mmCIF file of C-alpha atoms in Angstrom:
data_model
loop_
_atom_site.group_PDB
_atom_site.id
_atom_site.type_symbol
_atom_site.label_atom_id
_atom_site.label_comp_id
_atom_site.label_asym_id
_atom_site.label_seq_id
_atom_site.Cartn_x
_atom_site.Cartn_y
_atom_site.Cartn_z
ATOM 1 C CA UNK A 1 40.803 202.835 99.004
ATOM 2 C CA UNK A 2 41.758 204.780 96.237
ATOM 3 C CA UNK A 3 42.911 203.973 92.765
ATOM 4 C CA UNK A 4 45.895 205.618 90.885
ATOM 5 C CA UNK A 5 45.567 205.730 87.051
ATOM 6 C CA UNK A 6 48.535 205.874 84.737
ATOM 7 C CA UNK A 7 46.649 207.223 81.750
ATOM 8 C CA UNK A 8 48.271 210.604 81.992
ATOM 9 C CA UNK A 9 51.139 209.706 79.584
ATOM 10 C CA UNK A 10 48.648 209.214 76.751
ATOM 11 C CA UNK A 11 47.081 212.485 76.432
ATOM 12 C CA UNK A 12 46.907 215.870 78.079
ATOM 13 C CA UNK A 13 45.328 216.514 81.739
ATOM 14 C CA UNK A 14 41.696 216.947 80.821
ATOM 15 C CA UNK A 15 41.409 213.993 78.549
ATOM 16 C CA UNK A 16 43.192 211.504 81.024
ATOM 17 C CA UNK A 17 40.817 212.640 83.811
ATOM 18 C CA UNK A 18 37.724 212.362 81.445
ATOM 19 C CA UNK A 19 38.904 208.910 80.260
ATOM 20 C CA UNK A 20 39.569 207.802 84.049
ATOM 21 C CA UNK A 21 36.092 209.244 85.216
ATOM 22 C CA UNK A 22 34.272 207.532 82.039
ATOM 23 C CA UNK A 23 36.040 204.324 83.137
ATOM 24 C CA UNK A 24 35.018 204.790 86.985
ATOM 25 C CA UNK A 25 31.320 205.359 86.210
ATOM 26 C CA UNK A 26 31.159 202.564 83.410
ATOM 27 C CA UNK A 27 32.628 199.949 85.924
ATOM 28 C CA UNK A 28 30.747 201.456 88.890
ATOM 29 C CA UNK A 29 33.931 201.779 91.013
ATOM 30 C CA UNK A 30 32.773 203.157 94.342
ATOM 31 C CA UNK A 31 36.124 204.757 95.470
ATOM 32 C CA UNK A 32 38.255 207.697 94.136
ATOM 33 C CA UNK A 33 40.365 207.187 90.959
ATOM 34 C CA UNK A 34 43.397 209.727 90.877
ATOM 35 C CA UNK A 35 45.491 210.355 87.672
ATOM 36 C CA UNK A 36 49.151 209.894 88.105
ATOM 37 C CA UNK A 37 51.222 212.879 86.426
ATOM 38 C CA UNK A 38 54.034 211.075 84.874
ATOM 39 C CA UNK A 39 54.726 207.737 83.008
ATOM 40 C CA UNK A 40 53.677 204.143 84.065
ATOM 41 C CA UNK A 41 57.392 203.774 84.836
ATOM 42 C CA UNK A 42 57.369 206.771 87.094
ATOM 43 C CA UNK A 43 54.409 205.406 88.981
ATOM 44 C CA UNK A 44 55.607 201.984 89.615
ATOM 45 C CA UNK A 45 59.010 203.237 90.516
ATOM 46 C CA UNK A 46 57.272 205.591 92.997
ATOM 47 C CA UNK A 47 55.301 202.761 94.531
ATOM 48 C CA UNK A 48 57.954 200.051 94.280
ATOM 49 C CA UNK A 49 55.328 198.031 92.132
ATOM 50 C CA UNK A 50 58.005 196.048 89.952
ATOM 51 C CA UNK A 51 56.960 197.961 86.520
ATOM 52 C CA UNK A 52 53.727 195.903 86.288
ATOM 53 C CA UNK A 53 50.429 197.507 85.939
ATOM 54 C CA UNK A 54 47.736 196.927 87.342
ATOM 55 C CA UNK A 55 49.334 196.321 90.756
ATOM 56 C CA UNK A 56 47.325 196.560 94.052
ATOM 57 C CA UNK A 57 49.104 197.709 97.399
ATOM 58 C CA UNK A 58 47.679 197.394 100.599
ATOM 59 C CA UNK A 59 49.500 200.189 102.523
ATOM 60 C CA UNK A 60 49.401 200.607 106.471
ATOM 61 C CA UNK A 61 48.729 204.193 108.015
ATOM 62 C CA UNK A 62 52.619 204.475 108.321
ATOM 63 C CA UNK A 63 52.964 204.102 104.913
ATOM 64 C CA UNK A 64 54.407 200.623 104.595
ATOM 65 C CA UNK A 65 53.278 198.148 102.005
ATOM 66 C CA UNK A 66 51.663 195.310 103.866
ATOM 67 C CA UNK A 67 50.518 193.448 100.647
ATOM 68 C CA UNK A 68 50.965 193.535 96.994
ATOM 69 C CA UNK A 69 49.293 191.734 94.179
ATOM 70 C CA UNK A 70 50.004 191.949 90.619
ATOM 71 C CA UNK A 71 47.346 191.597 87.939
ATOM 72 C CA UNK A 72 43.661 191.935 87.800
ATOM 73 C CA UNK A 73 41.880 191.544 91.121
ATOM 74 C CA UNK A 74 38.699 189.325 91.229
ATOM 75 C CA UNK A 75 35.789 190.102 93.695
ATOM 76 C CA UNK A 76 37.133 187.596 96.200
ATOM 77 C CA UNK A 77 40.279 189.341 96.061
ATOM 78 C CA UNK A 78 38.840 192.502 96.973
ATOM 79 C CA UNK A 79 36.804 190.632 99.575
ATOM 80 C CA UNK A 80 40.315 189.362 101.166
ATOM 81 C CA UNK A 81 41.727 192.886 101.182
ATOM 82 C CA UNK A 82 38.597 194.220 102.912
ATOM 83 C CA UNK A 83 38.985 191.480 105.564
ATOM 84 C CA UNK A 84 42.621 192.321 106.105
ATOM 85 C CA UNK A 85 41.797 196.068 106.855
ATOM 86 C CA UNK A 86 38.640 194.965 108.957
ATOM 87 C CA UNK A 87 36.100 196.949 106.567
#
């Protein structure tokens, strides 16, 4: 699992990366967090996420979107996704 942050548009490269790393540390997020270089609209268009953030996509090894969830996920939501991928 990876996260892609759309924080780039609010600042320069290093500020966005520091902001994402601080959030990841504060929330104890155990997976990589990447910073998308572009606007949130560019990001949601790239992944066909319907222009809404946060959006969670479950993508198979062939690059197909298997599941899309719009909004903030709960722990139970993450458990469901883990069960789908056999984690």
